[in-house]
Amino acid sequence: MKTKKMIYLSLLTSVGIVLGLFESIIPVPVPIPGAKLGLSNIVVLVTIITFGYREGLVVSVLKSIILVLVTGSFSAFIFSFIGAVLSSISMILADKYLNKYLSLIGVSLIGAFFHNFGQVLVASFILNNIMIFSYLPVLLILGLFTGYFVGITSEMVVTNLKKTIKENLE
């Protein structure tokens, strides 16, 4: 891997961590357990589009692991990690196979859905209770708003960064 590319990916991972930390200290307008704004997912989606699928998945995984080490929130790690991996994989597949039909907003909405689904799935296994899935519609409604915001922001960032990054890598 080229040094400049590694530096960009390190910076993106760092920005994702900072956004994740920022997100953990700001209150969510709706008091729903597990609900977050998903700001660090902007970095993951930008990395997927700008650098590639493997790089996006690596940034997502590193962001989740480092955030848990920084925050000390080990109990939330499995929820965050599974949600992040499912979200990343779904956004990669959506971009790869549906990019003719979806904007980054659509790709982000798919990622938000799978992130919420993954978290509820983990909760169902941990609590050994399938009824926790009744909570999923609430998270999905919030995910529409956060996924839309992440998609719009990612479109703006990709538009402004893609050309600059490609020029600097060559």
PDB file of C-alpha atoms in Angstrom:
ATOM      1  CA  MET A   1       0.000   0.000   0.000  1.00  0.00           C
ATOM      2  CA  LYS A   2       1.335   3.411  -0.884  1.00  0.00           C
ATOM      3  CA  THR A   3       2.375   5.628   1.999  1.00  0.00           C
ATOM      4  CA  LYS A   4       0.056   8.491   0.987  1.00  0.00           C
ATOM      5  CA  LYS A   5      -2.901   6.151   0.791  1.00  0.00           C
ATOM      6  CA  MET A   6      -2.092   4.719   4.209  1.00  0.00           C
ATOM      7  CA  ILE A   7      -1.887   8.247   5.615  1.00  0.00           C
ATOM      8  CA  TYR A   8      -5.301   9.134   4.158  1.00  0.00           C
ATOM      9  CA  LEU A   9      -6.832   5.942   5.576  1.00  0.00           C
ATOM     10  CA  SER A  10      -5.252   6.641   8.972  1.00  0.00           C
ATOM     11  CA  LEU A  11      -6.666  10.157   8.916  1.00  0.00           C
ATOM     12  CA  LEU A  12     -10.092   8.891   7.949  1.00  0.00           C
ATOM     13  CA  THR A  13     -10.000   6.347  10.775  1.00  0.00           C
ATOM     14  CA  SER A  14      -8.959   9.100  13.179  1.00  0.00           C
ATOM     15  CA  VAL A  15     -11.780  11.365  12.017  1.00  0.00           C
ATOM     16  CA  GLY A  16     -14.196   8.459  12.470  1.00  0.00           C
ATOM     17  CA  ILE A  17     -12.967   7.966  16.027  1.00  0.00           C
ATOM     18  CA  VAL A  18     -13.286  11.676  16.833  1.00  0.00           C
ATOM     19  CA  LEU A  19     -16.802  11.771  15.359  1.00  0.00           C
ATOM     20  CA  GLY A  20     -17.693   8.660  17.357  1.00  0.00           C
ATOM     21  CA  LEU A  21     -16.394  10.250  20.563  1.00  0.00           C
ATOM     22  CA  PHE A  22     -18.236  13.470  19.813  1.00  0.00           C
ATOM     23  CA  GLU A  23     -21.386  11.510  19.117  1.00  0.00           C
ATOM     24  CA  SER A  24     -21.116   9.685  22.438  1.00  0.00           C
ATOM     25  CA  ILE A  25     -21.109  12.926  24.449  1.00  0.00           C
ATOM     26  CA  ILE A  26     -23.914  14.799  22.705  1.00  0.00           C
ATOM     27  CA  PRO A  27     -27.427  13.956  23.825  1.00  0.00           C
ATOM     28  CA  VAL A  28     -29.678  12.312  21.248  1.00  0.00           C
ATOM     29  CA  PRO A  29     -32.882  14.331  20.852  1.00  0.00           C
ATOM     30  CA  VAL A  30     -34.961  11.182  21.346  1.00  0.00           C
ATOM     31  CA  PRO A  31     -34.330   9.135  24.526  1.00  0.00           C
ATOM     32  CA  ILE A  32     -34.196   5.728  22.861  1.00  0.00           C
ATOM     33  CA  PRO A  33     -31.561   3.197  23.977  1.00  0.00           C
ATOM     34  CA  GLY A  34     -29.081   2.415  21.221  1.00  0.00           C
ATOM     35  CA  ALA A  35     -30.102   5.402  19.088  1.00  0.00           C
ATOM     36  CA  LYS A  36     -27.200   7.447  17.761  1.00  0.00           C
ATOM     37  CA  LEU A  37     -26.685   9.943  14.975  1.00  0.00           C
ATOM     38  CA  GLY A  38     -24.193   7.750  13.107  1.00  0.00           C
ATOM     39  CA  LEU A  39     -21.763  10.568  12.346  1.00  0.00           C
ATOM     40  CA  SER A  40     -18.763   8.252  12.117  1.00  0.00           C
ATOM     41  CA  ASN A  41     -20.547   6.311   9.370  1.00  0.00           C
ATOM     42  CA  ILE A  42     -19.892   9.304   7.117  1.00  0.00           C
ATOM     43  CA  VAL A  43     -16.214   8.388   7.228  1.00  0.00           C
ATOM     44  CA  VAL A  44     -16.920   4.737   6.436  1.00  0.00           C
ATOM     45  CA  LEU A  45     -19.113   5.585   3.440  1.00  0.00           C
ATOM     46  CA  VAL A  46     -16.622   8.166   2.147  1.00  0.00           C
ATOM     47  CA  THR A  47     -13.819   5.595   2.457  1.00  0.00           C
ATOM     48  CA  ILE A  48     -15.838   2.942   0.602  1.00  0.00           C
ATOM     49  CA  ILE A  49     -16.558   5.311  -2.276  1.00  0.00           C
ATOM     50  CA  THR A  50     -13.180   7.059  -2.420  1.00  0.00           C
ATOM     51  CA  PHE A  51     -10.721   4.266  -1.656  1.00  0.00           C
ATOM     52  CA  GLY A  52     -12.530   0.993  -2.133  1.00  0.00           C
ATOM     53  CA  TYR A  53     -14.478  -1.746  -0.445  1.00  0.00           C
ATOM     54  CA  ARG A  54     -11.723  -3.453   1.495  1.00  0.00           C
ATOM     55  CA  GLU A  55     -10.422  -0.131   2.798  1.00  0.00           C
ATOM     56  CA  GLY A  56     -13.917   0.919   3.890  1.00  0.00           C
ATOM     57  CA  LEU A  57     -14.396  -2.310   5.827  1.00  0.00           C
ATOM     58  CA  VAL A  58     -10.972  -1.953   7.468  1.00  0.00           C
ATOM     59  CA  VAL A  59     -11.707   1.643   8.530  1.00  0.00           C
ATOM     60  CA  SER A  60     -15.069   0.540   9.940  1.00  0.00           C
ATOM     61  CA  VAL A  61     -13.551  -2.306  11.962  1.00  0.00           C
ATOM     62  CA  LEU A  62     -10.608  -0.241  13.221  1.00  0.00           C
ATOM     63  CA  LYS A  63     -12.937   2.594  14.193  1.00  0.00           C
ATOM     64  CA  SER A  64     -15.112   0.226  16.240  1.00  0.00           C
ATOM     65  CA  ILE A  65     -12.179  -1.441  17.981  1.00  0.00           C
ATOM     66  CA  ILE A  66     -10.341   1.783  18.808  1.00  0.00           C
ATOM     67  CA  LEU A  67     -13.528   3.518  19.983  1.00  0.00           C
ATOM     68  CA  VAL A  68     -14.191   0.761  22.479  1.00  0.00           C
ATOM     69  CA  LEU A  69     -10.616   0.994  23.750  1.00  0.00           C
ATOM     70  CA  VAL A  70     -10.844   4.777  24.094  1.00  0.00           C
ATOM     71  CA  THR A  71     -14.289   4.919  25.685  1.00  0.00           C
ATOM     72  CA  GLY A  72     -13.994   1.770  27.774  1.00  0.00           C
ATOM     73  CA  SER A  73     -17.497   0.783  26.734  1.00  0.00           C
ATOM     74  CA  PHE A  74     -16.755  -2.919  26.373  1.00  0.00           C
ATOM     75  CA  SER A  75     -20.353  -3.975  26.913  1.00  0.00           C
ATOM     76  CA  ALA A  76     -21.423  -1.964  23.865  1.00  0.00           C
ATOM     77  CA  PHE A  77     -18.590  -3.333  21.718  1.00  0.00           C
ATOM     78  CA  ILE A  78     -20.387  -6.377  20.334  1.00  0.00           C
ATOM     79  CA  PHE A  79     -23.418  -4.258  19.394  1.00  0.00           C
ATOM     80  CA  SER A  80     -21.252  -1.622  17.743  1.00  0.00           C
ATOM     81  CA  PHE A  81     -18.956  -4.092  16.024  1.00  0.00           C
ATOM     82  CA  ILE A  82     -21.666  -6.321  14.531  1.00  0.00           C
ATOM     83  CA  GLY A  83     -23.708  -3.279  13.488  1.00  0.00           C
ATOM     84  CA  ALA A  84     -20.669  -1.657  11.873  1.00  0.00           C
ATOM     85  CA  VAL A  85     -19.623  -4.796   9.984  1.00  0.00           C
ATOM     86  CA  LEU A  86     -23.148  -5.526   8.708  1.00  0.00           C
ATOM     87  CA  SER A  87     -23.614  -1.887   7.770  1.00  0.00           C
ATOM     88  CA  SER A  88     -20.297  -1.743   5.916  1.00  0.00           C
ATOM     89  CA  ILE A  89     -20.880  -4.991   4.044  1.00  0.00           C
ATOM     90  CA  SER A  90     -24.396  -3.908   3.048  1.00  0.00           C
ATOM     91  CA  MET A  91     -23.146  -0.511   1.824  1.00  0.00           C
ATOM     92  CA  ILE A  92     -20.378  -2.228  -0.147  1.00  0.00           C
ATOM     93  CA  LEU A  93     -22.865  -4.605  -1.785  1.00  0.00           C
ATOM     94  CA  ALA A  94     -25.331  -1.785  -2.458  1.00  0.00           C
ATOM     95  CA  ASP A  95     -22.624   0.324  -4.072  1.00  0.00           C
ATOM     96  CA  LYS A  96     -21.297  -2.600  -6.078  1.00  0.00           C
ATOM     97  CA  TYR A  97     -24.590  -3.940  -7.390  1.00  0.00           C
ATOM     98  CA  LEU A  98     -27.113  -1.114  -7.076  1.00  0.00           C
ATOM     99  CA  ASN A  99     -25.037   2.009  -7.775  1.00  0.00           C
ATOM    100  CA  LYS A 100     -26.910   2.605 -11.038  1.00  0.00           C
ATOM    101  CA  TYR A 101     -30.156   2.891  -9.088  1.00  0.00           C
ATOM    102  CA  LEU A 102     -29.065   4.409  -5.768  1.00  0.00           C
ATOM    103  CA  SER A 103     -27.380   7.613  -4.731  1.00  0.00           C
ATOM    104  CA  LEU A 104     -25.136   7.699  -1.682  1.00  0.00           C
ATOM    105  CA  ILE A 105     -28.248   8.538   0.293  1.00  0.00           C
ATOM    106  CA  GLY A 106     -29.786   5.204  -0.717  1.00  0.00           C
ATOM    107  CA  VAL A 107     -26.564   3.360   0.061  1.00  0.00           C
ATOM    108  CA  SER A 108     -26.446   5.075   3.457  1.00  0.00           C
ATOM    109  CA  LEU A 109     -30.072   4.171   4.198  1.00  0.00           C
ATOM    110  CA  ILE A 110     -29.306   0.523   3.470  1.00  0.00           C
ATOM    111  CA  GLY A 111     -26.311   0.762   5.799  1.00  0.00           C
ATOM    112  CA  ALA A 112     -28.462   2.330   8.534  1.00  0.00           C
ATOM    113  CA  PHE A 113     -31.019  -0.470   8.198  1.00  0.00           C
ATOM    114  CA  PHE A 114     -28.421  -3.210   8.549  1.00  0.00           C
ATOM    115  CA  HIS A 115     -26.653  -1.437  11.406  1.00  0.00           C
ATOM    116  CA  ASN A 116     -29.915  -1.332  13.378  1.00  0.00           C
ATOM    117  CA  PHE A 117     -30.800  -4.882  12.362  1.00  0.00           C
ATOM    118  CA  GLY A 118     -27.392  -6.124  13.509  1.00  0.00           C
ATOM    119  CA  GLN A 119     -27.715  -4.434  16.883  1.00  0.00           C
ATOM    120  CA  VAL A 120     -31.191  -5.883  17.497  1.00  0.00           C
ATOM    121  CA  LEU A 121     -29.994  -9.304  16.347  1.00  0.00           C
ATOM    122  CA  VAL A 122     -27.143  -9.205  18.876  1.00  0.00           C
ATOM    123  CA  ALA A 123     -29.525  -8.044  21.608  1.00  0.00           C
ATOM    124  CA  SER A 124     -31.852 -10.913  20.738  1.00  0.00           C
ATOM    125  CA  PHE A 125     -29.034 -13.441  21.137  1.00  0.00           C
ATOM    126  CA  ILE A 126     -27.676 -11.891  24.335  1.00  0.00           C
ATOM    127  CA  LEU A 127     -31.103 -11.597  25.972  1.00  0.00           C
ATOM    128  CA  ASN A 128     -32.261 -14.878  24.447  1.00  0.00           C
ATOM    129  CA  ASN A 129     -35.503 -13.152  23.535  1.00  0.00           C
ATOM    130  CA  ILE A 130     -36.828 -12.739  20.010  1.00  0.00           C
ATOM    131  CA  MET A 131     -39.387 -10.180  21.228  1.00  0.00           C
ATOM    132  CA  ILE A 132     -36.624  -7.568  21.190  1.00  0.00           C
ATOM    133  CA  PHE A 133     -37.259  -7.372  17.435  1.00  0.00           C
ATOM    134  CA  SER A 134     -40.422  -5.417  18.255  1.00  0.00           C
ATOM    135  CA  TYR A 135     -38.008  -2.559  19.032  1.00  0.00           C
ATOM    136  CA  LEU A 136     -36.586  -2.648  15.492  1.00  0.00           C
ATOM    137  CA  PRO A 137     -39.288  -0.465  13.828  1.00  0.00           C
ATOM    138  CA  VAL A 138     -38.501   2.380  16.232  1.00  0.00           C
ATOM    139  CA  LEU A 139     -34.792   2.174  15.412  1.00  0.00           C
ATOM    140  CA  LEU A 140     -35.543   1.923  11.689  1.00  0.00           C
ATOM    141  CA  ILE A 141     -37.634   5.093  11.735  1.00  0.00           C
ATOM    142  CA  LEU A 142     -34.784   6.950  13.423  1.00  0.00           C
ATOM    143  CA  GLY A 143     -32.399   5.279  10.985  1.00  0.00           C
ATOM    144  CA  LEU A 144     -34.246   6.909   8.091  1.00  0.00           C
ATOM    145  CA  PHE A 145     -33.310  10.330   9.398  1.00  0.00           C
ATOM    146  CA  THR A 146     -29.751   9.500  10.393  1.00  0.00           C
ATOM    147  CA  GLY A 147     -29.111   7.495   7.213  1.00  0.00           C
ATOM    148  CA  TYR A 148     -30.416  10.370   5.104  1.00  0.00           C
ATOM    149  CA  PHE A 149     -28.163  12.849   6.921  1.00  0.00           C
ATOM    150  CA  VAL A 150     -25.133  10.556   6.598  1.00  0.00           C
ATOM    151  CA  GLY A 151     -25.866  10.081   2.882  1.00  0.00           C
ATOM    152  CA  ILE A 152     -26.211  13.800   2.126  1.00  0.00           C
ATOM    153  CA  THR A 153     -23.083  14.646   4.081  1.00  0.00           C
ATOM    154  CA  SER A 154     -21.150  11.817   2.408  1.00  0.00           C
ATOM    155  CA  GLU A 155     -22.185  13.051  -1.034  1.00  0.00           C
ATOM    156  CA  MET A 156     -20.833  16.509  -0.231  1.00  0.00           C
ATOM    157  CA  VAL A 157     -17.597  15.156   1.214  1.00  0.00           C
ATOM    158  CA  VAL A 158     -17.013  12.709  -1.661  1.00  0.00           C
ATOM    159  CA  THR A 159     -17.681  15.419  -4.241  1.00  0.00           C
ATOM    160  CA  ASN A 160     -15.096  17.681  -2.634  1.00  0.00           C
ATOM    161  CA  LEU A 161     -12.484  15.085  -1.687  1.00  0.00           C
ATOM    162  CA  LYS A 162     -12.461  12.526  -4.494  1.00  0.00           C
ATOM    163  CA  LYS A 163     -10.635  14.721  -6.984  1.00  0.00           C
ATOM    164  CA  THR A 164      -8.172  16.042  -4.394  1.00  0.00           C
ATOM    165  CA  ILE A 165      -7.330  12.619  -3.012  1.00  0.00           C
ATOM    166  CA  LYS A 166      -6.874  11.029  -6.442  1.00  0.00           C
ATOM    167  CA  GLU A 167      -4.549  13.852  -7.535  1.00  0.00           C
ATOM    168  CA  ASN A 168      -2.449  13.507  -4.383  1.00  0.00           C
ATOM    169  CA  LEU A 169      -2.168   9.725  -4.641  1.00  0.00           C
ATOM    170  CA  GLU A 170      -0.773   9.768  -8.167  1.00  0.00           C
TER     171      GLU A 170
END
